[in-house]
Short mmCIF file of C-alpha atoms in Angstrom, two decimals:
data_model
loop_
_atom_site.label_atom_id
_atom_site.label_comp_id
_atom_site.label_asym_id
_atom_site.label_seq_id
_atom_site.Cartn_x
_atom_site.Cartn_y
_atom_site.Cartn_z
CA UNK A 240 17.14 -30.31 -23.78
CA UNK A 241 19.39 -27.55 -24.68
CA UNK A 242 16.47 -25.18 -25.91
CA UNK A 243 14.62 -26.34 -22.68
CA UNK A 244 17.68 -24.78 -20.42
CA UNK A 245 17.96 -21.69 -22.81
CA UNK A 246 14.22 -20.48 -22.54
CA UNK A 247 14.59 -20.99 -18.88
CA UNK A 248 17.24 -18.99 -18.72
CA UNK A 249 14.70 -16.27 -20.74
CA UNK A 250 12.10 -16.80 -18.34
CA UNK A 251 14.48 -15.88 -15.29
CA UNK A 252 13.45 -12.68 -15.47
CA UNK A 253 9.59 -11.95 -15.24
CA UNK A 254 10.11 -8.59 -17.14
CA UNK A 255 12.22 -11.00 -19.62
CA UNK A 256 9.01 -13.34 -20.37
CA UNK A 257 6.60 -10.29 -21.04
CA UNK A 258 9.12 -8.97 -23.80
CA UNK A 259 8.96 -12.25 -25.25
CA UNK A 260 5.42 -12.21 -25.11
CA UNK A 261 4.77 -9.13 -26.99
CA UNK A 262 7.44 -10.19 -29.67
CA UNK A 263 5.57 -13.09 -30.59
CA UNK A 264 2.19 -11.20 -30.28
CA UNK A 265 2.48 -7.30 -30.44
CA UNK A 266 -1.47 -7.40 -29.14
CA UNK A 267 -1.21 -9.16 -26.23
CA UNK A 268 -3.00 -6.72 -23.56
CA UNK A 269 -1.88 -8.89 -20.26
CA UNK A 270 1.79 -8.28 -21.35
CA UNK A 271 1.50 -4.57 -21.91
CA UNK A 272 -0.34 -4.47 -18.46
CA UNK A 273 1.98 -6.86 -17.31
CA UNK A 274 5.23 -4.51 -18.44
CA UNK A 275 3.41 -1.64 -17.89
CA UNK A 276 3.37 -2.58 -14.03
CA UNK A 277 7.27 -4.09 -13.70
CA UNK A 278 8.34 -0.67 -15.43
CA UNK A 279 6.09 1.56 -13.22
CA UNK A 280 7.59 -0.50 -10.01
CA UNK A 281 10.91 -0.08 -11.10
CA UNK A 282 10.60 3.87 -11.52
CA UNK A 283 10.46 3.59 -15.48
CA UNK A 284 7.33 5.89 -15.58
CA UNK A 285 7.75 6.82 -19.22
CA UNK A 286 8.04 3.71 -20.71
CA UNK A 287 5.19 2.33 -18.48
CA UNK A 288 2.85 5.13 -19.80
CA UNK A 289 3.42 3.41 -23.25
CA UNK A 290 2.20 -0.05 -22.57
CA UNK A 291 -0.37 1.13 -20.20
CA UNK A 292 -1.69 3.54 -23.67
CA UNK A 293 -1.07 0.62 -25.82
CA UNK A 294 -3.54 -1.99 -23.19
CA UNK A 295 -6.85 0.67 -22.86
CA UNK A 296 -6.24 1.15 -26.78
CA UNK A 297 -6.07 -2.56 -26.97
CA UNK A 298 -8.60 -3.56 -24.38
CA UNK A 299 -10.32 0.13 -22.97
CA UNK A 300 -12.47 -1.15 -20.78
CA UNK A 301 -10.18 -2.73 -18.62
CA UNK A 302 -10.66 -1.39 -14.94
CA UNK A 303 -7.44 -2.60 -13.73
CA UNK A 304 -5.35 -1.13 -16.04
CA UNK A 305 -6.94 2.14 -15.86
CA UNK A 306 -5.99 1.71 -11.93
CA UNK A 307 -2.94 0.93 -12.94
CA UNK A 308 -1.99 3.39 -15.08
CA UNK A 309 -3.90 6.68 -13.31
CA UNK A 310 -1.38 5.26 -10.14
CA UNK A 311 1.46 6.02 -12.74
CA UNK A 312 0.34 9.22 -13.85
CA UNK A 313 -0.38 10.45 -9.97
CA UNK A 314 3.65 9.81 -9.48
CA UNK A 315 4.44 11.60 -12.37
CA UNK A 316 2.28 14.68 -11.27
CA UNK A 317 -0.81 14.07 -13.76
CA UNK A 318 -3.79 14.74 -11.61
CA UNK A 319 -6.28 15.10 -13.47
CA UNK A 320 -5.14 12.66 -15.75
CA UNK A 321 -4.99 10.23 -12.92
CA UNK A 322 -8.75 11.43 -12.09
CA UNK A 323 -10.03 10.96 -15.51
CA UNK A 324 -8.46 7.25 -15.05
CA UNK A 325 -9.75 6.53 -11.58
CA UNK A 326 -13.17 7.59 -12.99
CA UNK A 327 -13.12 5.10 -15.50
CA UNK A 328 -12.05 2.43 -13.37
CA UNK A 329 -15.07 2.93 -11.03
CA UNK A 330 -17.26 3.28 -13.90
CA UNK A 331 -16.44 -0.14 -15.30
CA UNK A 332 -16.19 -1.37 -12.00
CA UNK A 333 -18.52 -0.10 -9.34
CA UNK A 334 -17.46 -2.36 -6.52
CA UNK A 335 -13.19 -2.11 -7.15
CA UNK A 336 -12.30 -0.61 -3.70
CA UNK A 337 -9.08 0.27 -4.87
CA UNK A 338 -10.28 2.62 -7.81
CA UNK A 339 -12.36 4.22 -5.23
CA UNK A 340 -9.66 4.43 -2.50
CA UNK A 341 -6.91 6.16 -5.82
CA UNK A 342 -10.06 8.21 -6.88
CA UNK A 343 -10.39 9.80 -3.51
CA UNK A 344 -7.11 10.45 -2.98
CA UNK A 345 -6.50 12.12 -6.46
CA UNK A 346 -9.56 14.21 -6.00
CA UNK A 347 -8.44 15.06 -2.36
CA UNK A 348 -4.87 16.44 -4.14
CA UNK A 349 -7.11 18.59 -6.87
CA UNK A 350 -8.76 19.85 -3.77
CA UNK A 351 -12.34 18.48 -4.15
CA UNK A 352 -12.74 17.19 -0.75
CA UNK A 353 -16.46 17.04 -0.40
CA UNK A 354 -16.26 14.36 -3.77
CA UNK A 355 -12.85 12.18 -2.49
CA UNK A 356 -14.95 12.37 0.95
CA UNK A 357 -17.57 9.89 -1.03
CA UNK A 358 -15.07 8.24 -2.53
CA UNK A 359 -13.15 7.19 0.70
CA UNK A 360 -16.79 6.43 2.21
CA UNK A 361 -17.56 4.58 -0.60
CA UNK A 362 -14.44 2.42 -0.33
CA UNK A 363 -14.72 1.74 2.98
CA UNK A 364 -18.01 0.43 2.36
CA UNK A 365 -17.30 -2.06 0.10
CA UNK A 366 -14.25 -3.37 2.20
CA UNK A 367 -14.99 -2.17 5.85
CA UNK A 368 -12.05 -2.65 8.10
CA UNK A 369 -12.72 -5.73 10.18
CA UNK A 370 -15.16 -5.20 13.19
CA UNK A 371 -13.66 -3.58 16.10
CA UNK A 372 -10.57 -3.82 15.21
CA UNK A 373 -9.20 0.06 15.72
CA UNK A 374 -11.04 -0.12 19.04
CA UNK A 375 -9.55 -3.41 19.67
CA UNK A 376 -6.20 -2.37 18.51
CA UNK A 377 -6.77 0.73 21.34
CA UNK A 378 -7.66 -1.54 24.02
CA UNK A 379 -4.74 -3.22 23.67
CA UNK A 380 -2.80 -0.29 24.01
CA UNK A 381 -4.48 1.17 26.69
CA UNK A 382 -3.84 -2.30 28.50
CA UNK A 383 -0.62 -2.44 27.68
CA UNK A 384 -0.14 0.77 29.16
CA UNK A 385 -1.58 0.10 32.27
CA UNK A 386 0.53 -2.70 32.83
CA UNK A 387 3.66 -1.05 31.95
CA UNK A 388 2.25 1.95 34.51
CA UNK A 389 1.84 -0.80 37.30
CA UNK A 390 4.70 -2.49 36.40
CA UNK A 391 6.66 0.80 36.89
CA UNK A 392 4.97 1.70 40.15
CA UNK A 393 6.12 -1.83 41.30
CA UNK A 394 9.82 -1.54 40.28
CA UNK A 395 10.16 2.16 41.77
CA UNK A 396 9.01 0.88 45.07
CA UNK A 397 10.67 -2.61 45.18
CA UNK A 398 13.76 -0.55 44.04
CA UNK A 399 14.10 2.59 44.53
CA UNK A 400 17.33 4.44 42.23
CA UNK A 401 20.22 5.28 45.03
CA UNK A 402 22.39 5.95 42.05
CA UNK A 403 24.70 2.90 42.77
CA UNK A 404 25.46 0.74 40.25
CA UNK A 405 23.70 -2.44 41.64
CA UNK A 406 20.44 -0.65 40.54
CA UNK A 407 21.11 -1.41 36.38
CA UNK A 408 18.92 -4.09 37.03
CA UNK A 409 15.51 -2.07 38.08
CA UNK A 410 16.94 1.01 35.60
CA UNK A 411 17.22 -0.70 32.99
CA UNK A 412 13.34 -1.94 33.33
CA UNK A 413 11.98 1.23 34.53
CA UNK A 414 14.18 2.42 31.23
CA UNK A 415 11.72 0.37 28.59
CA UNK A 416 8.76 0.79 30.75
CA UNK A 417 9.98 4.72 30.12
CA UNK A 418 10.45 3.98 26.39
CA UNK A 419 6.73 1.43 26.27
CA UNK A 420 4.92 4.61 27.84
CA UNK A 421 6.61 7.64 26.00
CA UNK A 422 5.62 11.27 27.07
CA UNK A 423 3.29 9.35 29.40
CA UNK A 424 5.63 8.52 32.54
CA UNK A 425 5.61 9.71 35.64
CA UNK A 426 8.13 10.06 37.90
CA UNK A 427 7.62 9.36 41.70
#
């Protein structure tokens, strides 16, 4: 019972368990990926780039964690190390949207535009985004507006501002009907 409570106490900490991992197996590539990610996400970009190494030397045709690690050497200013990375994800891995999505934006940064172009196409052909759903999203908005436009109309005729302080109510509308439409009112 008492070694039970100890090692939970161990595994409290994800970042705790992959440690323990790799000092009972030195090998294991899911806990060098593992760390490799926790350290990345917690700015620890140096000691990330050592487990991410230590999983492609382990495992080096791994897609994800040459995602993984290209993402850390982008933040740490390693272009076209991050390219060479990306490349090799989408290699081993055709259809990983992701890769293709990093890729393009790493090549985008080197300034070969015409190449993250078919990158970004490519990614948003494996994973379109869902059908209409930017023109829905601007329908919406449009509506919205109109409402708000009529609503406004409405309130400036059913109340008109005389500058007394009975009209808070209607102000205060007309206010985030103002604040809904943006540069878009119109005063009447």
């Amino acid at each position: 019972m008492a070694f039970t409570i100890r090692r939970n106490r161990d595994y409290a900490s994800e970042l705790v368990l992959w440690q323990d991992v790799l000092a009972q197996n030195k090998d294991h590539y899911r806990a060098h990926h593992a760390l490799g990610s926790l350290l990345a996400e917690a700015g620890k970009l140096d000691e990330s780039v050592v487990h991410f190494k230590e999983v492609l030397r382990l495992k080096p045709r791994f897609a994800d964690a040459h995602n993984n690690f290209a993402n850390v050497l982008m933040d740490r200013g390693d272009v076209a190390g991050a390219i060479e990375h990306y490349r090799q994800a989408v290699t081993l891995k055709p259809r990983y949207v992701s890769a293709h999505y990093n890729l393009g934006r790493a090549l985008a940064k080197d300034g070969k535009l015409e190449e993250a172009e078919r990158h970004y196409l490519e990614a948003l052909k494996l994973d379109p985004p869902l059908p209409d759903s930017f023109h829905a999203a601007r329908a919406q908005r449009d509506e919205f507006l109109r409402l708000c436009s009529a609503a406004q109309k409405r309130l400036i005729l059913g109340y008109p501002e005389t500058g007394d302080d009975r009209d808070n109510v209607p102000t205060t509308y007309l206010a985030l009907v103002a604040h809904a439409l943006g540069d878009k009112v119109r005063r009447v």
